[in-house]
Coordinates of N, CA and C and ligand atoms in Angstrom, one line a residue:
X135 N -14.1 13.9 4.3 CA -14.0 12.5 4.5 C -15.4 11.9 4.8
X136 N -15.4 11.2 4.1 CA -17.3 10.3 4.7 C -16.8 9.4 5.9
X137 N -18.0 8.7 6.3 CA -17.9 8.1 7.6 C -18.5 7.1 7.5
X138 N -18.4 5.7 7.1 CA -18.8 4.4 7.1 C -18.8 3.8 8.6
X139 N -19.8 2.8 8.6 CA -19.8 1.8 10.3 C -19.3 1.3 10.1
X140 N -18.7 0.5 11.0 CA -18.0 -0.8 10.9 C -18.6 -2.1 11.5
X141 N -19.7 -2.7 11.1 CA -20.6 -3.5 12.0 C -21.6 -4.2 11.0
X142 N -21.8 -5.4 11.5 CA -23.3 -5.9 10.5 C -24.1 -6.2 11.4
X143 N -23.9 -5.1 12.7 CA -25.6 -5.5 13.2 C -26.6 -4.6 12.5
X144 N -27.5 -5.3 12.1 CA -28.7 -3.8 11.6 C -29.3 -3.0 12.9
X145 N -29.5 -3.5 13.8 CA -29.9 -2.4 14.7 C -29.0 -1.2 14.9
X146 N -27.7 -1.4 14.9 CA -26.7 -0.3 15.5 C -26.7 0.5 14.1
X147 N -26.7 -0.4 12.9 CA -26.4 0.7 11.4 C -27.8 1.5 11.7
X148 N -28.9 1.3 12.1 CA -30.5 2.0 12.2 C -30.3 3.1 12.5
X149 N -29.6 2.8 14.0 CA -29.0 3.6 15.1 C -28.9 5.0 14.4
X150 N -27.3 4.2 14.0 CA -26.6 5.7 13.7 C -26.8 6.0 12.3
X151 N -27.2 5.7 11.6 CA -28.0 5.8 10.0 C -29.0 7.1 9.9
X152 N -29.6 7.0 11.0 CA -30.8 7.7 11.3 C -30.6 9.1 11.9
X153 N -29.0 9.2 12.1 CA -28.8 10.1 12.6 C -28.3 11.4 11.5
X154 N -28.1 10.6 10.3 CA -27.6 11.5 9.1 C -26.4 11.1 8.9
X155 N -25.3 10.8 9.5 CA -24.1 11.1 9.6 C -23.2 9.9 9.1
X156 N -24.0 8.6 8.5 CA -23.4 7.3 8.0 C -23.6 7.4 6.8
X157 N -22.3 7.7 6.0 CA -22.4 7.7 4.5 C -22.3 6.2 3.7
X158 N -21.9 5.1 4.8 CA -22.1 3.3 4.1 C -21.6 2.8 5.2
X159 N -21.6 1.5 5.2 CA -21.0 0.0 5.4 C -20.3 -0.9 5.5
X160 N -19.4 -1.1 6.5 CA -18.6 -2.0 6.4 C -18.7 -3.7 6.6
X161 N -18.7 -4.5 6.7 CA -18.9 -5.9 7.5 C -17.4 -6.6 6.6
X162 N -17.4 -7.6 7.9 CA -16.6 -8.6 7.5 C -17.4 -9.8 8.1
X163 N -17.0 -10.9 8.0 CA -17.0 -12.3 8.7 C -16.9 -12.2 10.0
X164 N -15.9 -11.7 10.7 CA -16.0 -11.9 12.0 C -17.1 -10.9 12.5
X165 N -17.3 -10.0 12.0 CA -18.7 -8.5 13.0 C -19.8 -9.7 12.2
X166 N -19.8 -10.3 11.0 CA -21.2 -11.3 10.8 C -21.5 -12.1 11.9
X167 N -20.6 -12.9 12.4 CA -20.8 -14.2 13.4 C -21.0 -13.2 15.0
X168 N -20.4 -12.4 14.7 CA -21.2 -11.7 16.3 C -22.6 -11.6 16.4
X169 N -23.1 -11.0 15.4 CA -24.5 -10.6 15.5 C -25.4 -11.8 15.6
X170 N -25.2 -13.1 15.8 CA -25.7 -14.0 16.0 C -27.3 -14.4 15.1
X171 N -27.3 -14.1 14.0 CA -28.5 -14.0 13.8 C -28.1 -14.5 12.3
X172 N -29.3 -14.8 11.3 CA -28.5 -15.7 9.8 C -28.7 -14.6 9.0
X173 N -27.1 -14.8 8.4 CA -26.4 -13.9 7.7 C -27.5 -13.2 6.6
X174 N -27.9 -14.2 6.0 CA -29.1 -13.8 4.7 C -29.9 -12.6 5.3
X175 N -30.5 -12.9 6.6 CA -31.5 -11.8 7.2 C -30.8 -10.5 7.1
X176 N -29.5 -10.8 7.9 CA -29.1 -9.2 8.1 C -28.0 -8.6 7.2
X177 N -27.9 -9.1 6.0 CA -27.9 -8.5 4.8 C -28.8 -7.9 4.1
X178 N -29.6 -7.6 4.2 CA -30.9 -7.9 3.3 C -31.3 -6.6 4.3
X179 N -31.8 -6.9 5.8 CA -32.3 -5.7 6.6 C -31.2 -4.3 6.2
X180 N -29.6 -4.9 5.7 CA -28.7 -3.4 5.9 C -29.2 -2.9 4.7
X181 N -29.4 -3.9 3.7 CA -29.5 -3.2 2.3 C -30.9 -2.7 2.3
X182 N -31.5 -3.0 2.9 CA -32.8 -1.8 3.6 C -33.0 -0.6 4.2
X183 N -31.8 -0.4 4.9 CA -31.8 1.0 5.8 C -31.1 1.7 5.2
X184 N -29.5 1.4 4.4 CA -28.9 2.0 4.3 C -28.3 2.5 2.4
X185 N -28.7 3.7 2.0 CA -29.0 3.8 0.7 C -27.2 4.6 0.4
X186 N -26.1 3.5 0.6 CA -24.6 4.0 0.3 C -24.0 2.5 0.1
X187 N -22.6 2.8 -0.2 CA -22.3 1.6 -0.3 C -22.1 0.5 0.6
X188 N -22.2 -0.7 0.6 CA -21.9 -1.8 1.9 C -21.5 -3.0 1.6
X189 N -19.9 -2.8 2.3 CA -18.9 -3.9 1.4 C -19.6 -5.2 2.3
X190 N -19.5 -6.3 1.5 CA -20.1 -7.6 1.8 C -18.6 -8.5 1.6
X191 N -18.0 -9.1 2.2 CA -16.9 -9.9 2.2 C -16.7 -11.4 1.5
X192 N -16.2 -11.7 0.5 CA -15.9 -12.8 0.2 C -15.6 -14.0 1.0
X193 N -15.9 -15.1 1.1 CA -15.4 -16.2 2.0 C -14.5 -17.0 1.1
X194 N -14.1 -17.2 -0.2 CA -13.1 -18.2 -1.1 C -11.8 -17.1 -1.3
X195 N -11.0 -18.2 -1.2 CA -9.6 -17.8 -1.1 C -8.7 -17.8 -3.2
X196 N -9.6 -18.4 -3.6 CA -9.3 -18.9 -5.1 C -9.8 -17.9 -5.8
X197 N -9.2 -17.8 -6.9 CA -9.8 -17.0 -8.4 C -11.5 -17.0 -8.2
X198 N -11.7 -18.7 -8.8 CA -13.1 -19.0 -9.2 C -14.0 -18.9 -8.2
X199 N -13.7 -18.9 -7.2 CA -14.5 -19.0 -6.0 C -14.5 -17.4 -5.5
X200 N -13.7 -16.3 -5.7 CA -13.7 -15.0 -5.4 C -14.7 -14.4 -6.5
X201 N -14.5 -15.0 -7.7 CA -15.0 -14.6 -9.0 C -17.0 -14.8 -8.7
X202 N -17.2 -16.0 -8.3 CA -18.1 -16.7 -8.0 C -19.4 -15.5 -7.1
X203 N -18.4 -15.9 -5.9 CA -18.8 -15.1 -5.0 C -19.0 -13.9 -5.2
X204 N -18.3 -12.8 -5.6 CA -18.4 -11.5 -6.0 C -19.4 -11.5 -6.8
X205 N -19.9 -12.3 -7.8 CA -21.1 -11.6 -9.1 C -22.2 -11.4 -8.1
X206 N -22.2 -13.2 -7.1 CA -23.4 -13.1 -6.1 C -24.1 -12.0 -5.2
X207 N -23.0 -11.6 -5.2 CA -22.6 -10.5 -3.5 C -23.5 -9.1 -4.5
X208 N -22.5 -9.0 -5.7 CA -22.8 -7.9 -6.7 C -24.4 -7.9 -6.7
X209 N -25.0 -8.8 -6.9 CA -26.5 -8.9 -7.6 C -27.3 -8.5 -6.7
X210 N -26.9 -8.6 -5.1 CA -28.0 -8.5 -4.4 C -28.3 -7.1 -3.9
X211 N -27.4 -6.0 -4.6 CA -27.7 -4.5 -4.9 C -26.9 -4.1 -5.5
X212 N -27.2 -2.8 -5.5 CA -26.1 -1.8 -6.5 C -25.4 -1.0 -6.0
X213 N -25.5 -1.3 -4.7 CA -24.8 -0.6 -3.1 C -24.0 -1.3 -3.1
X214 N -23.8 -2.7 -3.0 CA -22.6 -4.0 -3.0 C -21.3 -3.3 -3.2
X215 N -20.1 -3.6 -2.9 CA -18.9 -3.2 -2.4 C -18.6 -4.8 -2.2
X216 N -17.8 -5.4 -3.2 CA -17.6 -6.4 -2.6 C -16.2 -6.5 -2.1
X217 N -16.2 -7.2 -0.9 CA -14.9 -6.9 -0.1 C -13.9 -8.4 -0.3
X218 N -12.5 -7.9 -0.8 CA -12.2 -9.2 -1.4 C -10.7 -9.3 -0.3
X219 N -9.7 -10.0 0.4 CA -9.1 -9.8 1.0 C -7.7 -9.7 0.3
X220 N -6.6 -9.7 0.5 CA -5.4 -9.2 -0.1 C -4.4 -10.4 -0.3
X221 N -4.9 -11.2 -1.6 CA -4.2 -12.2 -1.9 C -3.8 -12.0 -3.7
X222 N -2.6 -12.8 -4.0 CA -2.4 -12.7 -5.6 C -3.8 -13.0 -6.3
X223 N -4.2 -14.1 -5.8 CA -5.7 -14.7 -6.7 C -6.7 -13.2 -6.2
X224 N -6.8 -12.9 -5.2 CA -7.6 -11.8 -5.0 C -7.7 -10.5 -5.8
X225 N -6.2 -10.1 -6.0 CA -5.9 -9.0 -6.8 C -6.4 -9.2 -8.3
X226 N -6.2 -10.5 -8.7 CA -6.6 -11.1 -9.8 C -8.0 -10.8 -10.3
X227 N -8.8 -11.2 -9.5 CA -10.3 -11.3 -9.0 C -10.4 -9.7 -9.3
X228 N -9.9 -8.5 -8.9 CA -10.3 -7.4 -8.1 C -10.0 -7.0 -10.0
X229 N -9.0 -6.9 -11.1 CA -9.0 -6.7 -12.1 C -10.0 -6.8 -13.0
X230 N -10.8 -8.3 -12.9 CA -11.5 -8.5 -13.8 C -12.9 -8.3 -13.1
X231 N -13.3 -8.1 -11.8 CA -14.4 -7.4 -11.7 C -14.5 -6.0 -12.0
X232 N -13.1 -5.4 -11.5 CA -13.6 -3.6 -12.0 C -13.8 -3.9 -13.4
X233 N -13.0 -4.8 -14.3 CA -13.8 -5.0 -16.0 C -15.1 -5.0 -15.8
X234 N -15.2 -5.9 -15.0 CA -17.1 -5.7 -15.3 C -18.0 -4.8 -14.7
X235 N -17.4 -4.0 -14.3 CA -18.0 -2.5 -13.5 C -18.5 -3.6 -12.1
X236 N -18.0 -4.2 -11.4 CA -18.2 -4.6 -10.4 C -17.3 -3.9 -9.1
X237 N -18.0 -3.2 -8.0 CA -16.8 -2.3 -7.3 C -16.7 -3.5 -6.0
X238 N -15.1 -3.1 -5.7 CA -14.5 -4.0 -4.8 C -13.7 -3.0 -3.6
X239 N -13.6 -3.7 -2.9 CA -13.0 -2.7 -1.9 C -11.7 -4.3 -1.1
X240 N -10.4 -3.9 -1.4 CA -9.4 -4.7 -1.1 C -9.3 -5.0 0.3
X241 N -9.2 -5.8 1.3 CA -9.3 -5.8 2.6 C -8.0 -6.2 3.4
X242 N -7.8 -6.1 4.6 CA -6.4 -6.7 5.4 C -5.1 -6.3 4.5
X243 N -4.9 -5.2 4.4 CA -4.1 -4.3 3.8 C -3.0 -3.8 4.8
X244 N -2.0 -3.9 4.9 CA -1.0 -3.4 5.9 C 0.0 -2.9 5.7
X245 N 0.0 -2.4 4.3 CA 1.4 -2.5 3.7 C 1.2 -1.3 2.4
X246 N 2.0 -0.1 2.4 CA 1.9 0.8 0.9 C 2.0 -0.1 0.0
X247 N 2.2 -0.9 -0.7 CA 3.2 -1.9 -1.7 C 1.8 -2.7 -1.7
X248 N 0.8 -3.2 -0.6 CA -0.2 -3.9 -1.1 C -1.6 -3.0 -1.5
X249 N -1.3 -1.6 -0.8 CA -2.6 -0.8 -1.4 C -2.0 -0.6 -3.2
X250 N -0.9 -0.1 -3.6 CA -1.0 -0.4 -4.7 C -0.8 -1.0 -5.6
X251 N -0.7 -2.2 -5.8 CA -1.1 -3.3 -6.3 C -2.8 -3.4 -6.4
X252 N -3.6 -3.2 -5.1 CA -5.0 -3.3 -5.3 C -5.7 -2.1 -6.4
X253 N -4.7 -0.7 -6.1 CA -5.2 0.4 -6.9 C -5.0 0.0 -8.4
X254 N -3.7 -0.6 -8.8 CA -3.3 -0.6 -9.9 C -4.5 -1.7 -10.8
X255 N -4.7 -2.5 -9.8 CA -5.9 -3.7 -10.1 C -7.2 -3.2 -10.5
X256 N -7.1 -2.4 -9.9 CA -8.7 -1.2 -10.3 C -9.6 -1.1 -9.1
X257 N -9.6 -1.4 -7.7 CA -10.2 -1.5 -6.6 C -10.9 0.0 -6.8
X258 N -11.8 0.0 -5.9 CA -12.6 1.0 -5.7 C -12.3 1.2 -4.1
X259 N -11.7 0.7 -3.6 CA -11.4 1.1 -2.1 C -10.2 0.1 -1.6
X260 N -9.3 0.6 -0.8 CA -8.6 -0.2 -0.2 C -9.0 0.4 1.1
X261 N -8.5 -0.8 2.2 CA -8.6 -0.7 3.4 C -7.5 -1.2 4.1
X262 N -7.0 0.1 4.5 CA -5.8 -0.2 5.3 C -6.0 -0.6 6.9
X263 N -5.8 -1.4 7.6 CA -5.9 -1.8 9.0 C -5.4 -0.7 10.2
X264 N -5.4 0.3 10.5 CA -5.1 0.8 10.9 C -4.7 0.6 12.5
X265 N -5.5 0.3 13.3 CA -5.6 -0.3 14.5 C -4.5 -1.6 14.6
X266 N -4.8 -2.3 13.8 CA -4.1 -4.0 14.1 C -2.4 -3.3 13.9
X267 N -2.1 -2.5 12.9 CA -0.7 -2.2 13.0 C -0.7 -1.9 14.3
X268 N -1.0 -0.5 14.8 CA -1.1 -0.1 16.2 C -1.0 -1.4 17.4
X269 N -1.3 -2.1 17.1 CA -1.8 -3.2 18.2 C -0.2 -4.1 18.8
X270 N 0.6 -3.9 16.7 CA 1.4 -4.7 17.4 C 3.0 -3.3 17.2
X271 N 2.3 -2.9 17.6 CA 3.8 -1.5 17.9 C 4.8 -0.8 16.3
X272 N 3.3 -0.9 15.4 CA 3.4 -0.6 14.4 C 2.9 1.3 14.5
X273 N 3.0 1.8 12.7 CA 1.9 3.0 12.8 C 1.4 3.1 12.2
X274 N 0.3 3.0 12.4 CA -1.0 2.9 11.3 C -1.3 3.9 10.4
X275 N -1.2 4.9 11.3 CA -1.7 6.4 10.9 C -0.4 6.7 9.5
X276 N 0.6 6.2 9.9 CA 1.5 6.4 8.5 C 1.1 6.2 7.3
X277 N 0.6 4.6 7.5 CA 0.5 3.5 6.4 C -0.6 4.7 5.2
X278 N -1.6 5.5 6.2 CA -2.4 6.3 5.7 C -1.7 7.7 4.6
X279 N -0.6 7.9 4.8 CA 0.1 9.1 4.6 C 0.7 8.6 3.2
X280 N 1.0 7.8 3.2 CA 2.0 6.7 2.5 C 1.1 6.6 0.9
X281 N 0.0 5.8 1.4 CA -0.9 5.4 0.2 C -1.4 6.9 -0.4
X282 N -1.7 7.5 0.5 CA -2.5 8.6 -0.4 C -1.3 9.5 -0.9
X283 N -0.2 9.9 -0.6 CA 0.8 10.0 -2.0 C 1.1 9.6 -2.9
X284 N 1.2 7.7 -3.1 CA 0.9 7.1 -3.8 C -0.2 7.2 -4.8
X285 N -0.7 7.2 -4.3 CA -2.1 7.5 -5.2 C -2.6 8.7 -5.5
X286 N -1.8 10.0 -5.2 CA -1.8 11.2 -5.8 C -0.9 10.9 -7.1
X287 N 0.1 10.5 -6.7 CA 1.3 10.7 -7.6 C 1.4 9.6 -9.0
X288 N 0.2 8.8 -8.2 CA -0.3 7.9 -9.8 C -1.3 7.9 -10.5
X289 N -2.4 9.4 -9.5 CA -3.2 9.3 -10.1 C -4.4 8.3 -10.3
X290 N -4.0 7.5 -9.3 CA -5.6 6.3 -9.1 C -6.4 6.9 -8.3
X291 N -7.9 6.5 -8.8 CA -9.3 6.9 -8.3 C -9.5 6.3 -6.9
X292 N -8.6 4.9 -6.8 CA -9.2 3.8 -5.6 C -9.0 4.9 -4.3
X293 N -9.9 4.3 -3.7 CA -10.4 5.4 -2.5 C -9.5 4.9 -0.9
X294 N -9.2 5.8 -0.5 CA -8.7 5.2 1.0 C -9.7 5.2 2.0
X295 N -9.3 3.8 2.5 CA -11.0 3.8 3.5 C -9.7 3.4 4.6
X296 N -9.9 3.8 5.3 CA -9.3 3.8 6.9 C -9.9 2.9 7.6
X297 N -9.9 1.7 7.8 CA -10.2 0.7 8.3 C -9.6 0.5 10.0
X298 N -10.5 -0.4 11.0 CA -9.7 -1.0 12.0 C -9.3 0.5 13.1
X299 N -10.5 1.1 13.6 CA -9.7 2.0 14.4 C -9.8 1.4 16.0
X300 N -8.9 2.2 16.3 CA -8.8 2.4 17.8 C -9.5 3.4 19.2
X301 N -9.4 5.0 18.1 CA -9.5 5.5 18.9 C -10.0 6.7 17.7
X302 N -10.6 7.9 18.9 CA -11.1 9.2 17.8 C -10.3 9.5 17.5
X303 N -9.0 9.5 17.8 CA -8.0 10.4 17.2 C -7.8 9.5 16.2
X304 N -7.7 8.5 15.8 CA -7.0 7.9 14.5 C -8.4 8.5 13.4
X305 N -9.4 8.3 13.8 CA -10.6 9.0 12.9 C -9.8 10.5 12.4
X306 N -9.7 11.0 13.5 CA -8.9 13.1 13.3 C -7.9 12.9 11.9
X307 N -6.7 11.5 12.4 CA -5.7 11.5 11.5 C -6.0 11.2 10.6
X308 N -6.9 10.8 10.0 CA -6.9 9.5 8.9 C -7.9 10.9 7.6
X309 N -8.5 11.5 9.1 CA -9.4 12.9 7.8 C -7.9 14.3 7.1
X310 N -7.1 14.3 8.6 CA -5.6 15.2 8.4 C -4.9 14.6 7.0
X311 N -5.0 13.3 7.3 CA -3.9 12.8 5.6 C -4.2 12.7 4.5
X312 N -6.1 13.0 4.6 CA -6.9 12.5 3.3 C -7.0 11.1 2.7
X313 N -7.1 10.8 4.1 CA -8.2 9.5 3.6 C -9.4 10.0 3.3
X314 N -10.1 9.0 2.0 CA -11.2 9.2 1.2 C -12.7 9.0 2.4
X315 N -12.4 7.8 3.3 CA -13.6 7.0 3.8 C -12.9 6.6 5.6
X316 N -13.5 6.9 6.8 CA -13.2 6.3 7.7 C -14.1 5.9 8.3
X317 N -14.0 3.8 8.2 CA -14.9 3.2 8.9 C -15.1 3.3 10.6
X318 N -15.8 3.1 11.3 CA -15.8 3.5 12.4 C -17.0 2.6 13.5
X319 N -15.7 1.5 14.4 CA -17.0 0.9 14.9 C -18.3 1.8 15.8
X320 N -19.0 1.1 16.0 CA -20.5 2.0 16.8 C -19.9 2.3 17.8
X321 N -18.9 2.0 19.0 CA -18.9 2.0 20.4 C -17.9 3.6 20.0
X322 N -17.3 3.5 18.9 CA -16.6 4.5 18.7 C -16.9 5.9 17.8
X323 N -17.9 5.7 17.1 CA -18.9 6.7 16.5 C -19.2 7.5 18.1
X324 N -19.7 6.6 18.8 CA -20.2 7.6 20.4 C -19.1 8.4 20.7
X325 N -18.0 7.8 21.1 CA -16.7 8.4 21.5 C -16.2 10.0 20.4
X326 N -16.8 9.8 19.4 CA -16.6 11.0 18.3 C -17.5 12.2 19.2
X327 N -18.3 12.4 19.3 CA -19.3 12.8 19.9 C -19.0 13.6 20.9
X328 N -18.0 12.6 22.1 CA -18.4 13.0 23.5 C -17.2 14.4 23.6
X329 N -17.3 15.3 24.2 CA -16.1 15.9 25.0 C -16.7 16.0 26.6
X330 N -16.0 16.0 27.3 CA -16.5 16.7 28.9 C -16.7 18.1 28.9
X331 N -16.3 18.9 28.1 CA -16.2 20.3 27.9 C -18.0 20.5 27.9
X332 N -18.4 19.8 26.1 CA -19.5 20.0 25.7 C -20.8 19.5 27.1
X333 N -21.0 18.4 27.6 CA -21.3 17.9 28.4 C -21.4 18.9 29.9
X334 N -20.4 19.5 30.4 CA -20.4 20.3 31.7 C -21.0 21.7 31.3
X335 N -20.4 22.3 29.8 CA -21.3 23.5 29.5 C -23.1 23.7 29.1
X336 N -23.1 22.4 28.5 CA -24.5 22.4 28.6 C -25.4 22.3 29.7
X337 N -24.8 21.8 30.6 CA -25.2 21.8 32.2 C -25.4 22.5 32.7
X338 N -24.3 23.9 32.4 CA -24.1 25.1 33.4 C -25.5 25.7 32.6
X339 N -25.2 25.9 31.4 CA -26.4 26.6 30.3 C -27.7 26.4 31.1
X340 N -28.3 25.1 30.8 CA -29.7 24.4 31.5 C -29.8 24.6 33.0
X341 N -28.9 24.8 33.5 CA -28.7 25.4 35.2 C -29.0 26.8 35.1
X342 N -28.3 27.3 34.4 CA -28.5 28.6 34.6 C -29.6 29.6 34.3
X343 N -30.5 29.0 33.2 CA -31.3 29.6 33.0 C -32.2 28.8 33.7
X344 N -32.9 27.6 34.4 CA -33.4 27.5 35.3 C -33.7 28.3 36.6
X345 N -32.3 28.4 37.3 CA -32.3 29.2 38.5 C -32.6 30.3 38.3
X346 N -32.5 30.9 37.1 CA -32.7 32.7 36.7 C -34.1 32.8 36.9
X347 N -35.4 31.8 36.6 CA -36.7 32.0 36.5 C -37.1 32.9 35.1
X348 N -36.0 32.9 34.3 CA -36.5 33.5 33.0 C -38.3 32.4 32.3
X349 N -38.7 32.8 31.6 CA -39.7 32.1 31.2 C -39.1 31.8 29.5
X350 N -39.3 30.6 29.2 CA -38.5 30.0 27.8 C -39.3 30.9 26.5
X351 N -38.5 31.1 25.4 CA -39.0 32.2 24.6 C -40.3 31.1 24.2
X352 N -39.7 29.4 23.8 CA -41.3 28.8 23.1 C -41.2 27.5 23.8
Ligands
G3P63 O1 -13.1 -2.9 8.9 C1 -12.1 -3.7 9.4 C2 -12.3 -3.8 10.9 O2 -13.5 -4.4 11.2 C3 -11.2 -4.5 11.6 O3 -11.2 -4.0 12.9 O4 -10.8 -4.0 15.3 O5 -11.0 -6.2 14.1 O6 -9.0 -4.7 13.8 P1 -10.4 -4.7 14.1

């Protein structure tokens, strides 16, 4: 399973970019308007650091205006993913760009019945919400299970990207069901990381060979 961020700050994509372990990109509108800074710049700085894909989000709700916006989004690399959200006109949109070899990644997905419709459309990624079900006493981790049978059993290429986590463990599930892609905000990339286990044994380790007075091999 690769491991996308979920963020459009460029410092934090640097961050963890730099660590090897970020195979692309996520942003939407709302992680844009956090980063407080103009949109133009920190597009432009991601498509600098980061050489995978990085879905850029549509703002029109219409055909022409999805249509519009996608060539734009498309042109300003070859990394582009353009992120279109999950409406009739959208799915619409998402057809006649995979015609034009334009990849799209379907967004605010909650539903098996709406990831395939986007597959059938020709998407290159859907993104199921995983967390926001979770949130309201839904299960996310299902919705995961669901689609990728679906899409064994039909044989579409569109990619499961696991979107909207909560917690590491929904990362664990989402790689257990064969999701293709799990996005993953920065505060939660760390949380992948941590155990107390790893943390107290390296302690005793560096303790212990301290106290011993061994001399280090280099
Ligand atoms: O990639 C989608 C993600 O940003 C949504 O996450 O936490 O707003 O549900 P969240």
């Amino acid at each position: 399973m690769q491991l996308f961020i979920d963020t459009a700050d460029p410092e934090a994509i640097k961050k963890y970019y730099d660590l090897g372990i970020i195979d692309g990109v996520t942003t939407n509108p709302s992680l844009a308007a956090k980063v407080g800074r103009a949109y133009r710049d920190i597009v432009n700085e991601i498509i600098q650091i980061v050489n995978g894909p990085i879905s850029l989000e549509v703002l029109g709700t219409n055909y022409d205006e999805i249509m519009r916006e996608a060539r734009a989004l498309a042109a300003l690399s070859e990394n582009v993913v353009v992120k279109i959200p999950m409406l009739p006109e959208g799915i619409k949109a998402v057809k006649h760009l995979s015609q034009e070899g334009i990849k799209t990644n379907v967004t605010l997905v909650f539903s098996a019945a709406q990831a395939w419709l986007a597959a059938k459309a020709g998407a290159s990624y859907v993104s199921p919400f995983i967390g926001r079900i979770d949130d309201i006493a839904g299960d996310g981790i299902e919705l995961i299970a669901e689609i990728r049978d679906i899409f064994d059993n039909g044989l579409y290429e569109t990619k499961i990207l696991a979107a909207s986590d909560r917690t590491p463990r929904h990362v664990v599930q989402a790689a257990m069901l064969g999701a293709d892609v799990a996005t993953v905000k920065p505060e939660n990339i760390d949380k992948l990381f941590k155990h107390p286990l790893s943390k107290d044994g390296l302690d005793k380790f560096l303790k212990d060979f301290e106290s011993s007075g061994l001399e280090p091999l280099v």
